[in-house]
């Protein structure tokens, strides 16, 4: 059951990443159009940089969970190889708990910020006067989905560890081996 939920969550994280990438590409087109209009016709759309900033923030948050599934978050693993092999899954799990714990703190803070934004119906202090809830809510969703994905990955890792499936734990929360990194680059 957890494995099926994990696979479905991974699939959703991929779609969210594609959505975030689409936002970034659209904002790049908008900024490019803004530059050409300014240069050629001395006309400004106004707010392209603001919208691009919102798109970048939302896209980044939407991609966090997929990066977790791909084991792409940056980690310092210089000492990991010096530890006994049996201790490595525990260290990797500790790293996951710390990462998700940090993300949970961010979720609590962002939740509070979005709540204040909705209570006051806050708007940006730019000429566009964008209601800040519009970019903040999908940003919050990305962080919440990241925490959900991390907890789910952690639960499946524990389940695999208790079954004695060390390779399955490594595949889920371990540091990518050089062979895995090379294979991912050639695919």
mmCIF file of C-alpha atoms in Angstrom:
data_model
loop_
_atom_site.group_PDB
_atom_site.id
_atom_site.type_symbol
_atom_site.label_atom_id
_atom_site.label_comp_id
_atom_site.label_asym_id
_atom_site.label_seq_id
_atom_site.Cartn_x
_atom_site.Cartn_y
_atom_site.Cartn_z
ATOM 1 C CA UNK A 1 0.000 0.000 0.000
ATOM 2 C CA UNK A 2 2.727 2.480 0.971
ATOM 3 C CA UNK A 3 4.744 1.555 -2.107
ATOM 4 C CA UNK A 4 1.789 2.320 -4.379
ATOM 5 C CA UNK A 5 1.201 5.646 -2.623
ATOM 6 C CA UNK A 6 4.918 6.355 -2.996
ATOM 7 C CA UNK A 7 4.800 5.670 -6.753
ATOM 8 C CA UNK A 8 1.714 7.862 -7.201
ATOM 9 C CA UNK A 9 3.301 10.655 -5.159
ATOM 10 C CA UNK A 10 6.442 10.416 -7.278
ATOM 11 C CA UNK A 11 4.321 10.729 -10.415
ATOM 12 C CA UNK A 12 2.525 13.798 -9.023
ATOM 13 C CA UNK A 13 5.893 15.323 -8.089
ATOM 14 C CA UNK A 14 7.051 14.898 -11.682
ATOM 15 C CA UNK A 15 3.944 16.680 -12.970
ATOM 16 C CA UNK A 16 4.414 19.484 -10.453
ATOM 17 C CA UNK A 17 8.011 19.845 -11.626
ATOM 18 C CA UNK A 18 6.839 20.109 -15.232
ATOM 19 C CA UNK A 19 4.275 22.717 -14.165
ATOM 20 C CA UNK A 20 6.996 24.692 -12.387
ATOM 21 C CA UNK A 21 9.261 24.423 -15.423
ATOM 22 C CA UNK A 22 6.451 25.701 -17.602
ATOM 23 C CA UNK A 23 6.055 28.709 -15.299
ATOM 24 C CA UNK A 24 9.761 29.480 -15.640
ATOM 25 C CA UNK A 25 9.684 29.177 -19.437
ATOM 26 C CA UNK A 26 6.603 31.412 -19.644
ATOM 27 C CA UNK A 27 8.234 33.993 -17.408
ATOM 28 C CA UNK A 28 11.358 33.880 -19.593
ATOM 29 C CA UNK A 29 9.203 34.628 -22.644
ATOM 30 C CA UNK A 30 7.488 37.459 -20.780
ATOM 31 C CA UNK A 31 10.803 39.019 -19.715
ATOM 32 C CA UNK A 32 12.186 38.602 -23.251
ATOM 33 C CA UNK A 33 9.112 40.295 -24.694
ATOM 34 C CA UNK A 34 9.476 43.079 -22.134
ATOM 35 C CA UNK A 35 13.123 43.641 -23.152
ATOM 36 C CA UNK A 36 12.314 43.727 -26.870
ATOM 37 C CA UNK A 37 9.378 46.098 -26.401
ATOM 38 C CA UNK A 38 11.504 48.430 -24.324
ATOM 39 C CA UNK A 39 14.436 48.357 -26.722
ATOM 40 C CA UNK A 40 12.486 48.628 -29.978
ATOM 41 C CA UNK A 41 9.421 50.679 -29.054
ATOM 42 C CA UNK A 42 10.259 52.206 -25.674
ATOM 43 C CA UNK A 43 7.164 50.473 -24.257
ATOM 44 C CA UNK A 44 7.055 48.599 -20.977
ATOM 45 C CA UNK A 45 4.556 45.937 -20.008
ATOM 46 C CA UNK A 46 5.422 46.574 -16.377
ATOM 47 C CA UNK A 47 5.677 43.861 -13.785
ATOM 48 C CA UNK A 48 7.433 41.210 -15.837
ATOM 49 C CA UNK A 49 10.196 41.003 -13.251
ATOM 50 C CA UNK A 50 7.641 40.721 -10.428
ATOM 51 C CA UNK A 51 5.727 37.925 -12.152
ATOM 52 C CA UNK A 52 8.978 36.123 -12.993
ATOM 53 C CA UNK A 53 9.986 36.275 -9.342
ATOM 54 C CA UNK A 54 6.679 34.731 -8.272
ATOM 55 C CA UNK A 55 7.014 32.052 -10.954
ATOM 56 C CA UNK A 56 10.538 31.209 -9.818
ATOM 57 C CA UNK A 57 9.491 30.881 -6.166
ATOM 58 C CA UNK A 58 6.512 28.689 -6.978
ATOM 59 C CA UNK A 59 8.440 26.569 -9.500
ATOM 60 C CA UNK A 60 11.225 25.958 -7.017
ATOM 61 C CA UNK A 61 8.842 24.837 -4.280
ATOM 62 C CA UNK A 62 6.955 22.583 -6.689
ATOM 63 C CA UNK A 63 10.206 20.856 -7.687
ATOM 64 C CA UNK A 64 11.482 20.137 -4.155
ATOM 65 C CA UNK A 65 9.649 16.830 -3.838
ATOM 66 C CA UNK A 66 10.850 15.524 -7.203
ATOM 67 C CA UNK A 67 14.413 16.414 -6.265
ATOM 68 C CA UNK A 68 13.879 14.386 -3.092
ATOM 69 C CA UNK A 69 12.667 11.393 -5.085
ATOM 70 C CA UNK A 70 15.676 11.735 -7.382
ATOM 71 C CA UNK A 71 18.022 12.132 -4.391
ATOM 72 C CA UNK A 72 19.240 15.383 -5.933
ATOM 73 C CA UNK A 73 19.317 17.611 -2.879
ATOM 74 C CA UNK A 74 22.844 18.665 -2.042
ATOM 75 C CA UNK A 75 24.369 16.853 0.908
ATOM 76 C CA UNK A 76 27.811 16.625 2.361
ATOM 77 C CA UNK A 77 28.669 12.951 2.386
ATOM 78 C CA UNK A 78 32.455 13.053 2.692
ATOM 79 C CA UNK A 79 32.429 11.042 5.928
ATOM 80 C CA UNK A 80 29.588 8.685 5.047
ATOM 81 C CA UNK A 81 31.923 6.176 3.393
ATOM 82 C CA UNK A 82 34.016 5.918 6.548
ATOM 83 C CA UNK A 83 31.086 4.666 8.633
ATOM 84 C CA UNK A 84 30.243 0.961 8.855
ATOM 85 C CA UNK A 85 27.865 -0.146 6.120
ATOM 86 C CA UNK A 86 25.163 -1.079 8.637
ATOM 87 C CA UNK A 87 25.160 2.430 10.102
ATOM 88 C CA UNK A 88 24.752 4.251 6.775
ATOM 89 C CA UNK A 89 20.985 3.747 6.417
ATOM 90 C CA UNK A 90 20.507 5.231 9.891
ATOM 91 C CA UNK A 91 22.686 8.224 9.008
ATOM 92 C CA UNK A 92 20.792 8.671 5.728
ATOM 93 C CA UNK A 93 17.485 8.477 7.592
ATOM 94 C CA UNK A 94 18.749 11.068 10.095
ATOM 95 C CA UNK A 95 19.631 13.353 7.165
ATOM 96 C CA UNK A 96 16.125 12.903 5.742
ATOM 97 C CA UNK A 97 14.559 13.685 9.128
ATOM 98 C CA UNK A 98 16.654 16.852 9.409
ATOM 99 C CA UNK A 99 15.734 17.980 5.879
ATOM 100 C CA UNK A 100 12.028 17.346 6.369
ATOM 101 C CA UNK A 101 12.165 18.894 9.847
ATOM 102 C CA UNK A 102 13.584 22.070 8.323
ATOM 103 C CA UNK A 103 10.915 22.013 5.610
ATOM 104 C CA UNK A 104 8.237 21.572 8.268
ATOM 105 C CA UNK A 105 9.486 24.698 10.057
ATOM 106 C CA UNK A 106 9.271 26.559 6.734
ATOM 107 C CA UNK A 107 5.723 25.257 6.192
ATOM 108 C CA UNK A 108 4.643 26.527 9.616
ATOM 109 C CA UNK A 109 6.171 29.946 8.923
ATOM 110 C CA UNK A 110 4.731 30.178 5.405
ATOM 111 C CA UNK A 111 1.318 29.019 6.674
ATOM 112 C CA UNK A 112 1.377 31.910 9.146
ATOM 113 C CA UNK A 113 2.401 34.335 6.420
ATOM 114 C CA UNK A 114 -0.350 33.155 4.058
ATOM 115 C CA UNK A 115 -2.870 33.365 6.892
ATOM 116 C CA UNK A 116 -1.869 36.984 7.551
ATOM 117 C CA UNK A 117 -2.014 37.722 3.830
ATOM 118 C CA UNK A 118 -5.540 36.338 3.591
ATOM 119 C CA UNK A 119 -6.695 38.075 6.775
ATOM 120 C CA UNK A 120 -5.465 41.442 5.509
ATOM 121 C CA UNK A 121 -5.922 40.707 1.801
ATOM 122 C CA UNK A 122 -2.393 42.002 1.314
ATOM 123 C CA UNK A 123 -1.157 43.143 -2.061
ATOM 124 C CA UNK A 124 2.307 43.707 -3.428
ATOM 125 C CA UNK A 125 3.735 47.204 -3.030
ATOM 126 C CA UNK A 126 4.388 47.445 -6.758
ATOM 127 C CA UNK A 127 2.288 49.219 -9.387
ATOM 128 C CA UNK A 128 0.663 45.843 -10.239
ATOM 129 C CA UNK A 129 -0.749 45.497 -6.696
ATOM 130 C CA UNK A 130 -0.868 41.692 -7.035
ATOM 131 C CA UNK A 131 -2.871 39.987 -4.270
ATOM 132 C CA UNK A 132 -0.028 38.177 -2.500
ATOM 133 C CA UNK A 133 -2.157 35.118 -1.808
ATOM 134 C CA UNK A 134 -1.989 34.225 -5.517
ATOM 135 C CA UNK A 135 1.731 33.363 -5.516
ATOM 136 C CA UNK A 136 1.910 32.443 -1.820
ATOM 137 C CA UNK A 137 -0.715 29.675 -1.819
ATOM 138 C CA UNK A 138 0.915 27.561 -4.576
ATOM 139 C CA UNK A 139 4.290 28.247 -2.940
ATOM 140 C CA UNK A 140 2.909 26.931 0.358
ATOM 141 C CA UNK A 141 1.424 23.930 -1.448
ATOM 142 C CA UNK A 142 4.852 23.083 -2.908
ATOM 143 C CA UNK A 143 6.437 23.143 0.547
ATOM 144 C CA UNK A 144 3.600 21.079 2.037
ATOM 145 C CA UNK A 145 3.868 18.497 -0.737
ATOM 146 C CA UNK A 146 7.614 18.342 -0.101
ATOM 147 C CA UNK A 147 7.017 17.559 3.581
ATOM 148 C CA UNK A 148 4.367 14.976 2.690
ATOM 149 C CA UNK A 149 6.712 13.326 0.182
ATOM 150 C CA UNK A 150 9.561 13.292 2.696
ATOM 151 C CA UNK A 151 7.434 11.708 5.416
ATOM 152 C CA UNK A 152 6.177 9.113 2.955
ATOM 153 C CA UNK A 153 9.690 8.333 1.753
ATOM 154 C CA UNK A 154 10.791 8.026 5.378
ATOM 155 C CA UNK A 155 7.967 5.608 6.199
ATOM 156 C CA UNK A 156 8.733 3.424 3.182
ATOM 157 C CA UNK A 157 12.448 3.511 4.067
ATOM 158 C CA UNK A 158 11.651 2.320 7.600
ATOM 159 C CA UNK A 159 9.406 -0.407 6.199
ATOM 160 C CA UNK A 160 12.167 -1.595 3.857
ATOM 161 C CA UNK A 161 14.766 -1.417 6.616
ATOM 162 C CA UNK A 162 12.642 -3.572 8.914
ATOM 163 C CA UNK A 163 12.228 -6.112 6.100
ATOM 164 C CA UNK A 164 16.007 -6.205 5.689
ATOM 165 C CA UNK A 165 15.899 -4.656 2.210
ATOM 166 C CA UNK A 166 19.134 -2.624 2.424
ATOM 167 C CA UNK A 167 19.250 -2.076 -1.335
ATOM 168 C CA UNK A 168 15.700 -0.702 -1.247
ATOM 169 C CA UNK A 169 16.600 1.712 1.545
ATOM 170 C CA UNK A 170 19.703 2.840 -0.350
ATOM 171 C CA UNK A 171 17.634 3.345 -3.505
ATOM 172 C CA UNK A 172 15.197 5.512 -1.585
ATOM 173 C CA UNK A 173 17.283 7.678 0.786
ATOM 174 C CA UNK A 174 20.923 6.840 0.155
ATOM 175 C CA UNK A 175 23.499 8.933 -1.605
ATOM 176 C CA UNK A 176 23.604 8.222 -5.324
ATOM 177 C CA UNK A 177 26.598 6.168 -6.313
ATOM 178 C CA UNK A 178 28.875 7.349 -9.096
ATOM 179 C CA UNK A 179 27.459 4.622 -11.348
ATOM 180 C CA UNK A 180 23.905 5.844 -10.674
ATOM 181 C CA UNK A 181 24.905 9.421 -11.447
ATOM 182 C CA UNK A 182 26.573 8.380 -14.704
ATOM 183 C CA UNK A 183 23.578 6.228 -15.671
ATOM 184 C CA UNK A 184 21.212 9.146 -14.988
ATOM 185 C CA UNK A 185 23.310 11.442 -17.178
ATOM 186 C CA UNK A 186 23.252 9.037 -20.139
ATOM 187 C CA UNK A 187 19.528 8.325 -20.015
#
